[in-house]
mmCIF file of C-alpha atoms in Angstrom:
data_model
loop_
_atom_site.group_PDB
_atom_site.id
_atom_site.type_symbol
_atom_site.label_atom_id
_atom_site.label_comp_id
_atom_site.label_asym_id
_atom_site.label_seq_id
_atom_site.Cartn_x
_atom_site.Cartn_y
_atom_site.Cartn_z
ATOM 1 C CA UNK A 1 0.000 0.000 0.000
ATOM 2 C CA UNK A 2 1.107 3.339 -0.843
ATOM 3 C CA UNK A 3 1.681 6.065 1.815
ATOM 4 C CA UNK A 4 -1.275 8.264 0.409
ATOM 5 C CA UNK A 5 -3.106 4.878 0.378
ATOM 6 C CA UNK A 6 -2.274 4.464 4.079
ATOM 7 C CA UNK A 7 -3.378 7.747 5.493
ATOM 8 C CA UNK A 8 -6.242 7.814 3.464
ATOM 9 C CA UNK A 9 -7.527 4.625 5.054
ATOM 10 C CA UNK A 10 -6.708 5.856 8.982
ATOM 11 C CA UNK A 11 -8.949 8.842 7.599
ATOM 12 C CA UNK A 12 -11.335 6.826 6.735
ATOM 13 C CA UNK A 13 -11.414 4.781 9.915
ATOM 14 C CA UNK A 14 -11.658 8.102 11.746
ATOM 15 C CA UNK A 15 -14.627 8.993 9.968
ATOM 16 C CA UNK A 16 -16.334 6.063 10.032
ATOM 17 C CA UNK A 17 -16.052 6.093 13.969
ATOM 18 C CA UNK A 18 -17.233 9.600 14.250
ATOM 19 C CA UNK A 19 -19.783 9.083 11.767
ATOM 20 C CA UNK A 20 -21.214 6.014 14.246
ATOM 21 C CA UNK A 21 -20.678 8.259 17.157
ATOM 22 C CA UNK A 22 -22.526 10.945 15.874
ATOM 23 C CA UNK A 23 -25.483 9.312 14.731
ATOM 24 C CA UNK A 24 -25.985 7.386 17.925
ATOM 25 C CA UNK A 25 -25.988 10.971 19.688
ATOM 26 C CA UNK A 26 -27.630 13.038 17.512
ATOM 27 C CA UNK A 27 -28.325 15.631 20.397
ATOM 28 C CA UNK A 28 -24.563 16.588 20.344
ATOM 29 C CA UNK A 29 -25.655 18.672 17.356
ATOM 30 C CA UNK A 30 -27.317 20.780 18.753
ATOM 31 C CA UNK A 31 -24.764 23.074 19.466
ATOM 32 C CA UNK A 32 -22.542 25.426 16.669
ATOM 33 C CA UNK A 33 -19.890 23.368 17.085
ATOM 34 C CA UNK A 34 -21.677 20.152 16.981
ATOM 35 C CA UNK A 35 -22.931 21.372 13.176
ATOM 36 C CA UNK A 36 -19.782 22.320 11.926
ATOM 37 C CA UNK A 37 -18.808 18.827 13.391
ATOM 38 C CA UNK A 38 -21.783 16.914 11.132
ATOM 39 C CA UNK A 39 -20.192 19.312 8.190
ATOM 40 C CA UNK A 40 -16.778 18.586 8.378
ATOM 41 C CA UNK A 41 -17.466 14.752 9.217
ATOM 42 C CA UNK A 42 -20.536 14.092 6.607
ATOM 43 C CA UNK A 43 -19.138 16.578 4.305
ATOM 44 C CA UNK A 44 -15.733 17.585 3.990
ATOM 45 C CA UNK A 45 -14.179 14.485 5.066
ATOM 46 C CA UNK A 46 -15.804 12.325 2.540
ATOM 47 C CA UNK A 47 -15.730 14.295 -0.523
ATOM 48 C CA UNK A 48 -11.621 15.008 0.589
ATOM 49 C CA UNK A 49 -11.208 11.244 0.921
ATOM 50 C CA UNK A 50 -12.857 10.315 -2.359
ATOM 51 C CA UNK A 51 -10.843 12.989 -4.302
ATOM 52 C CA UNK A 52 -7.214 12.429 -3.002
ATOM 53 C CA UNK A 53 -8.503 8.770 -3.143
ATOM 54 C CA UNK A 54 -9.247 9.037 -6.969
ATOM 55 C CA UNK A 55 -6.251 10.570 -7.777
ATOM 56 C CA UNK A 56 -4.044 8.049 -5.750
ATOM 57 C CA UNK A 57 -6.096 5.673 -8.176
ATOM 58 C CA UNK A 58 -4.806 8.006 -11.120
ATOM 59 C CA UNK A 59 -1.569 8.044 -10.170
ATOM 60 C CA UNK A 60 -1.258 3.923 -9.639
ATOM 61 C CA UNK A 61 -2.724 3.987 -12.955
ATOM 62 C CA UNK A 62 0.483 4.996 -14.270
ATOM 63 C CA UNK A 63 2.623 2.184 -13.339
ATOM 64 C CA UNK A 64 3.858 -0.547 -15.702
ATOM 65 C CA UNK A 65 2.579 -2.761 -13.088
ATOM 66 C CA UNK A 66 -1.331 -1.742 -13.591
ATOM 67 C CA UNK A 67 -0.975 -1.864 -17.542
ATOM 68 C CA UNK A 68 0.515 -5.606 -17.865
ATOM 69 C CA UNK A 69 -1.945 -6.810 -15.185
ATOM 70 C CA UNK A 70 -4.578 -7.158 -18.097
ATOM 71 C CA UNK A 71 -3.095 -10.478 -19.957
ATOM 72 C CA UNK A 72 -3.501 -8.969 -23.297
ATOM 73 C CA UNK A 73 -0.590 -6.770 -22.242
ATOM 74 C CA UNK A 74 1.515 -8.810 -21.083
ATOM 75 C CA UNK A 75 3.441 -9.512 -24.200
ATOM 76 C CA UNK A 76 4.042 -5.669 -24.896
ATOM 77 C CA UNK A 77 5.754 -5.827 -21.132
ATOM 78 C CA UNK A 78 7.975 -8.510 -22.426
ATOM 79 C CA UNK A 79 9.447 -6.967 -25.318
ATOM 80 C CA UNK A 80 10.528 -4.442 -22.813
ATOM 81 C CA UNK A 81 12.969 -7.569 -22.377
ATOM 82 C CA UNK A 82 14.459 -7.881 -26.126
ATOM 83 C CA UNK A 83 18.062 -8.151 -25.960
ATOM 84 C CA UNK A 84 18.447 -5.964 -28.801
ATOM 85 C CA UNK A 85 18.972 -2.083 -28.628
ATOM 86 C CA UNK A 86 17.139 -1.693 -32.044
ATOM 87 C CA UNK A 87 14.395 -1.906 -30.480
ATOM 88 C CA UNK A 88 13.188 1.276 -29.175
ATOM 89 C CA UNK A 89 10.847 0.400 -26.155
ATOM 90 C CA UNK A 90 13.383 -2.476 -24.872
ATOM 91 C CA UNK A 91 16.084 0.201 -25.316
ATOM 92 C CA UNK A 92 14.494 2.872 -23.509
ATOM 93 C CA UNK A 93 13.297 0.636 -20.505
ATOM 94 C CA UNK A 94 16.626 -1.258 -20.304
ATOM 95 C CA UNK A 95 18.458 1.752 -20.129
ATOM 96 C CA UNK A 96 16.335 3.908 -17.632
ATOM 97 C CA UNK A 97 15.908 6.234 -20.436
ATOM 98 C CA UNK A 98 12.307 5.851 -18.954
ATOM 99 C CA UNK A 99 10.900 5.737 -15.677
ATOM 100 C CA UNK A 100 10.921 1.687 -15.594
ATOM 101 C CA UNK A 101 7.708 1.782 -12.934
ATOM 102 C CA UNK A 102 5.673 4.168 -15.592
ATOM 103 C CA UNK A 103 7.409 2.812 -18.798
ATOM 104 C CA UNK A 104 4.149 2.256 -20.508
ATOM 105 C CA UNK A 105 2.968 5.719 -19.164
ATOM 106 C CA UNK A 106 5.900 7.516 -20.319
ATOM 107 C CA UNK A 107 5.734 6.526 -23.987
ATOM 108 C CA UNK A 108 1.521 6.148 -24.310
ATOM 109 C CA UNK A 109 0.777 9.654 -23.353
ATOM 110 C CA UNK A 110 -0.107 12.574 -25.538
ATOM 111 C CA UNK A 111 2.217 15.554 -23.988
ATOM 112 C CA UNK A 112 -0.641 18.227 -24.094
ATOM 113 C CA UNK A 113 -2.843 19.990 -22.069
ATOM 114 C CA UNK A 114 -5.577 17.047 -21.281
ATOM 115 C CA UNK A 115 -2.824 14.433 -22.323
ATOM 116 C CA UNK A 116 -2.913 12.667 -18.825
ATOM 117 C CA UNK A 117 -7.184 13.077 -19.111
ATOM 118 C CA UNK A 118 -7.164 11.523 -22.423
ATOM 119 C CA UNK A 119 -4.932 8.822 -21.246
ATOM 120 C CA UNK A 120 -7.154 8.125 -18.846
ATOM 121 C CA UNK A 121 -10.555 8.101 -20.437
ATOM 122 C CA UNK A 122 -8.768 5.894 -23.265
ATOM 123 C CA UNK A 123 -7.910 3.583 -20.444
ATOM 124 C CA UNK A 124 -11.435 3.043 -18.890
ATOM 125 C CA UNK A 125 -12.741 2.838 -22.406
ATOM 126 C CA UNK A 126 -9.800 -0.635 -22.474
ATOM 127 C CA UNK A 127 -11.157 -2.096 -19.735
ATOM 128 C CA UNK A 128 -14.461 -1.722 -20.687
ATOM 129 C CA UNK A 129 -13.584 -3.517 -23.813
ATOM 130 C CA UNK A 130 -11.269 -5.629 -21.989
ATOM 131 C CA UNK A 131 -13.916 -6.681 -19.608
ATOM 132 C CA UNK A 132 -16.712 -6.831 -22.324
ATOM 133 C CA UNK A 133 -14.474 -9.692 -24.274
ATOM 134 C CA UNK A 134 -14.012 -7.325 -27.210
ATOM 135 C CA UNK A 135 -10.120 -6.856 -27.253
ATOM 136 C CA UNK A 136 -9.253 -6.721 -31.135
ATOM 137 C CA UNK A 137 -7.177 -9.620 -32.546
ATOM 138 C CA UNK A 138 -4.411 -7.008 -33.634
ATOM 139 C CA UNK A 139 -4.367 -4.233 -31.001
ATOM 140 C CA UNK A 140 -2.999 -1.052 -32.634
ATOM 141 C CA UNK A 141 -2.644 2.957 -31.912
ATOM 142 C CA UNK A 142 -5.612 4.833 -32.091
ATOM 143 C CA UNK A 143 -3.273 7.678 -34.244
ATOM 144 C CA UNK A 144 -0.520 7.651 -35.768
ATOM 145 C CA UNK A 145 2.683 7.986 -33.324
ATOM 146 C CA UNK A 146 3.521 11.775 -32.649
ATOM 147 C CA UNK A 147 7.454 13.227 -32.866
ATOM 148 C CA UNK A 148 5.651 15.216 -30.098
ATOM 149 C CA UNK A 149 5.881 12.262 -27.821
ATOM 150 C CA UNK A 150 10.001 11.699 -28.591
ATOM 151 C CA UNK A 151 10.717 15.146 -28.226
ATOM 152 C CA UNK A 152 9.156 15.966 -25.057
ATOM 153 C CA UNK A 153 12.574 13.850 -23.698
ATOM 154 C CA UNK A 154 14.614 14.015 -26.464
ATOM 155 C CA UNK A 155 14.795 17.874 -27.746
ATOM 156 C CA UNK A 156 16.039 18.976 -24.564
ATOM 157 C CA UNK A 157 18.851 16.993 -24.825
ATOM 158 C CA UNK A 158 22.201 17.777 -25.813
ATOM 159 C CA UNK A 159 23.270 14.608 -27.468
ATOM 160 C CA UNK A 160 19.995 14.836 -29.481
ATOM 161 C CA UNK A 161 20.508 18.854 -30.507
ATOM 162 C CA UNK A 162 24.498 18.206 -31.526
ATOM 163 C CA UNK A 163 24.227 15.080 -32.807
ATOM 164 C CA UNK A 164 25.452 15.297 -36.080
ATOM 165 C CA UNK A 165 22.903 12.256 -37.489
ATOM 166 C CA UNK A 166 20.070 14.419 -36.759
ATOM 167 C CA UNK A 167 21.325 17.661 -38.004
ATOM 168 C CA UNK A 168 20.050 17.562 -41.371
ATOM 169 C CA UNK A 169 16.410 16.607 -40.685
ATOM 170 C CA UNK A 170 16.020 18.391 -37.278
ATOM 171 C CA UNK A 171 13.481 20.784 -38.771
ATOM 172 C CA UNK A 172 11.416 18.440 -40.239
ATOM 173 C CA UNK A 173 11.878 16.381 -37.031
ATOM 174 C CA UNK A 174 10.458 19.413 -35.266
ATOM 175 C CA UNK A 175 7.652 20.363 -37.447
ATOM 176 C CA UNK A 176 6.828 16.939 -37.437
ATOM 177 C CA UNK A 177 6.809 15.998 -40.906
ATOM 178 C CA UNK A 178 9.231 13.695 -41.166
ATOM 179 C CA UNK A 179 8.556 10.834 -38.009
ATOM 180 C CA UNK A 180 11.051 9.591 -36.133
ATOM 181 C CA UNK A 181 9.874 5.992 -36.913
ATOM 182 C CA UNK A 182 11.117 5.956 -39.929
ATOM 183 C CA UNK A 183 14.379 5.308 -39.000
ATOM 184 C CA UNK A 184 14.466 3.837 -35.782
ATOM 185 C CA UNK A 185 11.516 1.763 -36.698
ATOM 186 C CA UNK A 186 11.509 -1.186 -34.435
ATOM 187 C CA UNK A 187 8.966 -1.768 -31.489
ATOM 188 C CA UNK A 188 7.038 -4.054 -29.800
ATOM 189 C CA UNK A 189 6.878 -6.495 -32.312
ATOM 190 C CA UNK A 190 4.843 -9.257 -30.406
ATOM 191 C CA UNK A 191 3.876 -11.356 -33.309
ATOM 192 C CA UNK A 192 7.664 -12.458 -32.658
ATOM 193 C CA UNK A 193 7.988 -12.308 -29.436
ATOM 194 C CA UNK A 194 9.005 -16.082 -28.800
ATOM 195 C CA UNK A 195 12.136 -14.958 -31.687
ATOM 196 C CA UNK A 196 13.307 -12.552 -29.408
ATOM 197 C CA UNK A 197 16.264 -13.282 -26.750
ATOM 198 C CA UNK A 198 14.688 -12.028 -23.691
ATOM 199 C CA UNK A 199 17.193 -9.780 -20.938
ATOM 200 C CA UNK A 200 17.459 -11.276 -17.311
ATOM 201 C CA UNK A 201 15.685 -8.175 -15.994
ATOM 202 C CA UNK A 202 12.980 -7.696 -18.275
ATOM 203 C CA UNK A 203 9.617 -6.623 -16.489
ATOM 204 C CA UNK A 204 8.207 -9.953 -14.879
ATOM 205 C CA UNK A 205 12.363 -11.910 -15.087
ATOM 206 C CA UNK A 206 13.229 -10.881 -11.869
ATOM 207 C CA UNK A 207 14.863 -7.745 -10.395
ATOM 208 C CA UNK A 208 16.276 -5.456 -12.779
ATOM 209 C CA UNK A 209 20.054 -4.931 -12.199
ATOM 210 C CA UNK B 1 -32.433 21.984 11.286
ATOM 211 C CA UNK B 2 -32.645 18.658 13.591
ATOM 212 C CA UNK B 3 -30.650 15.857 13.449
ATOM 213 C CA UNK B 4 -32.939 12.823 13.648
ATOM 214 C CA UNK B 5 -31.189 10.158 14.389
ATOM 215 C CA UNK B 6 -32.424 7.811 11.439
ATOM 216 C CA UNK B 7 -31.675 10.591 8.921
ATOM 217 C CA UNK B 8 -28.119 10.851 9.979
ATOM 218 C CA UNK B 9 -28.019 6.532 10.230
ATOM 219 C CA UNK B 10 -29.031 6.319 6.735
ATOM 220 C CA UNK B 11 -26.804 8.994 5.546
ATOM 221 C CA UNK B 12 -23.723 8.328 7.563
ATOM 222 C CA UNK B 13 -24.281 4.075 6.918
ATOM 223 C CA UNK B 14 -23.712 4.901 3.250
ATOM 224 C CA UNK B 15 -20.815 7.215 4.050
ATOM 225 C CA UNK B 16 -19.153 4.806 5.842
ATOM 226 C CA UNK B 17 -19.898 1.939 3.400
ATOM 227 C CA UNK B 18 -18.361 3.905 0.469
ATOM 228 C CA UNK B 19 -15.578 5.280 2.627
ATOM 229 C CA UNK B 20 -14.435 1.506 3.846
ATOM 230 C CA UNK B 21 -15.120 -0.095 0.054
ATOM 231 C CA UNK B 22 -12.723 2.593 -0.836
ATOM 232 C CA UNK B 23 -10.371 1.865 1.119
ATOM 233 C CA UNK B 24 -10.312 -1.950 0.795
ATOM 234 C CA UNK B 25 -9.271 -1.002 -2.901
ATOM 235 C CA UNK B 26 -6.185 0.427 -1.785
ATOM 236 C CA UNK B 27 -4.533 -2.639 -0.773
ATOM 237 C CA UNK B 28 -4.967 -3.777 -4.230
ATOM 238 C CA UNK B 29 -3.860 -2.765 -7.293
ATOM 239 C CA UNK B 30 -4.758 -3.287 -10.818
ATOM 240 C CA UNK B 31 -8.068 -2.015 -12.722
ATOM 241 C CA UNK B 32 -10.695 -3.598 -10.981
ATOM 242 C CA UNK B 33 -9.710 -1.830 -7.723
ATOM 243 C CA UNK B 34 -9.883 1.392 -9.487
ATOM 244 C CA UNK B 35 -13.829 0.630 -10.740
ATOM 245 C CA UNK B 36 -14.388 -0.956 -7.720
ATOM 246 C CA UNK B 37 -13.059 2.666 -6.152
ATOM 247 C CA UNK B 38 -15.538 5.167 -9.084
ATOM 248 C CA UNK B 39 -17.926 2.721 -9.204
ATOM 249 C CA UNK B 40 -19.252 1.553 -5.712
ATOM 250 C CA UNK B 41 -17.020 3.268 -2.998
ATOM 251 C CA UNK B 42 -17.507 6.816 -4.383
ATOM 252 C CA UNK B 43 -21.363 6.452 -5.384
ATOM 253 C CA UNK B 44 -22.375 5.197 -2.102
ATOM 254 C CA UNK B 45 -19.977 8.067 -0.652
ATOM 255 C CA UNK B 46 -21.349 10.765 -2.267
ATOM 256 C CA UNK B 47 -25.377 9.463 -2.498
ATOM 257 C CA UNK B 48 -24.644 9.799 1.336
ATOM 258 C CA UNK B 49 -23.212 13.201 1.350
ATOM 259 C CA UNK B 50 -25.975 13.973 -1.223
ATOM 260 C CA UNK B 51 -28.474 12.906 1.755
ATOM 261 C CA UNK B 52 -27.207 14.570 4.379
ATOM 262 C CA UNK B 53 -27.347 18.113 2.333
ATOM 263 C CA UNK B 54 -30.532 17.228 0.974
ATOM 264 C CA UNK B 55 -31.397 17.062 4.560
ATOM 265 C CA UNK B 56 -30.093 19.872 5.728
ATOM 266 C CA UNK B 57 -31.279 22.205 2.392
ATOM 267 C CA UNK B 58 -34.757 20.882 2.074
ATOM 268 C CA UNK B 59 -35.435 20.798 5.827
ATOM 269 C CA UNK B 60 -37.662 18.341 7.285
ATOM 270 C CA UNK B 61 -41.055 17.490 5.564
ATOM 271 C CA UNK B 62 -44.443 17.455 7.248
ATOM 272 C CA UNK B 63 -44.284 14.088 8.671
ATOM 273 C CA UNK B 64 -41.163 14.987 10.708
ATOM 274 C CA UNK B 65 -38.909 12.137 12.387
ATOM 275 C CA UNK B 66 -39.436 12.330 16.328
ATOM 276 C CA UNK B 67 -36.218 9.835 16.745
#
């Protein structure tokens, strides 16, 4: 359990015994104080507790761990494992070049205003379908993959902005007309996964060195 | 306004029911926790917090609660 997830449920168990203490003495609000009690208890306690309790939700929604827990994903957390660095996902996981606990997160988010909303709504809308039986035989991208998304980590960098291989097509990198996918175009690849030479500390191998 | 005490068991038992589903889901993690969480813990939560103010807006009707 998380810490949030902790205090949340001592506040909760607070609550609960003042909400059983109050209704079995209903003649202790009678007084000011004894209303602004009621308020804060049958009010302001609950709503605060479901809110920071939805977004500890949100936030554990982010975590590798919550994506690959639906089987259908499991094979996408596996070629974080490929022991080869052409592929971009293992690459970027292997090499902390993404959070590894919000991997899936990191790379599956638009990096705009309501990115993190749209994230979200896309993921209730999964396990709805997940849930429902209708996951598609070929899952796929619901757009095609944004430089956006690269650059948010990558156009910062140094090694990206004086690299010399990237020199020439920087602006079109930028303006997003030419992706980077068409050069480093491998990725999850899980029609071959059972091909692939896995790494010892690929998500669900073990601890990561 | 009084507080009769059925009014505030019927409000405050689905309080605490939503509060304590709610928190059973964070010991666990994964997507069914979360709808668990939206779906049952925070409706019964909030339909109690919707009784209490509807209580406490609307006043007590003609027939009121001697409790």
């Amino acid at each position: 359990m998380s810490p949030t997830g902790a205090v949340l449920a001592v506040l909760v168990a607070a609550t609960v015994a003042a909400i059983a203490v109050l209704a079995s003495h209903p003649e202790a609000l009678g007084s000011r104080k004894g209303k602004a009690l009621a308020f804060l208890i049958y009010l302001v306690l609950p709503v605060a507790v479901s809110g920071v309790g939805a977004m500890a939700h949100m936030e554990k929604a982010k975590e590798t761990e919550f994506c690959l827990s639906c089987h259908v994903m499991k094979p996408y957390g596996e070629s974080l494992g490929y022991d080869d660095a052409a592929f971009v996902p293992a690459v970027h996981y292997q090499n902390n070049l993404v959070p590894r606990e919000r991997a899936c997160f990191t790379c599956h988010t638009t990096y705009t205003l309501f990115g993190d909303v749209k994230a979200k709504l896309n993921g209730l809308r999964h396990v709805w379908v997940y849930y429902s039986g209708q996951v598609p035989e070929k899952i796929s991208l619901y757009q095609p993959y944004s430089n956006r998304e690269c650059l948010n980590c990558h156009a910062p960098a140094r090694s990206f902005l004086e690299g010399g291989l990237h020199a020439d097509v920087m602006p079109a990198l930028l303006a997003n007309e030419t992706s980077c996918k068409e050069c480093h175009d491998q990725f999850h690849d899980v029609a071959n996964l059972a091909a692939h030479a896995q790494w010892k500390g690929a998500p669900g191998k073990g601890a990561a060195p | 306004v009084n507080w009769p005490r059925t009014r505030l068991l019927r409000s405050g038992t689905l309080i605490a029911l939503g509060l304590l589903v709610e928190a059973a889901t964070f010991f666990f993690g994964g997507p069914v926790p979360f709808l668990v969480f939206a779906l049952v813990g925070c409706v019964l939560a909030l339909a109690g917090v919707a009784d209490f103010l509807h209580y406490v807006l609307a006043g007590p009707g003609p027939a009121p609660d001697r409790n």
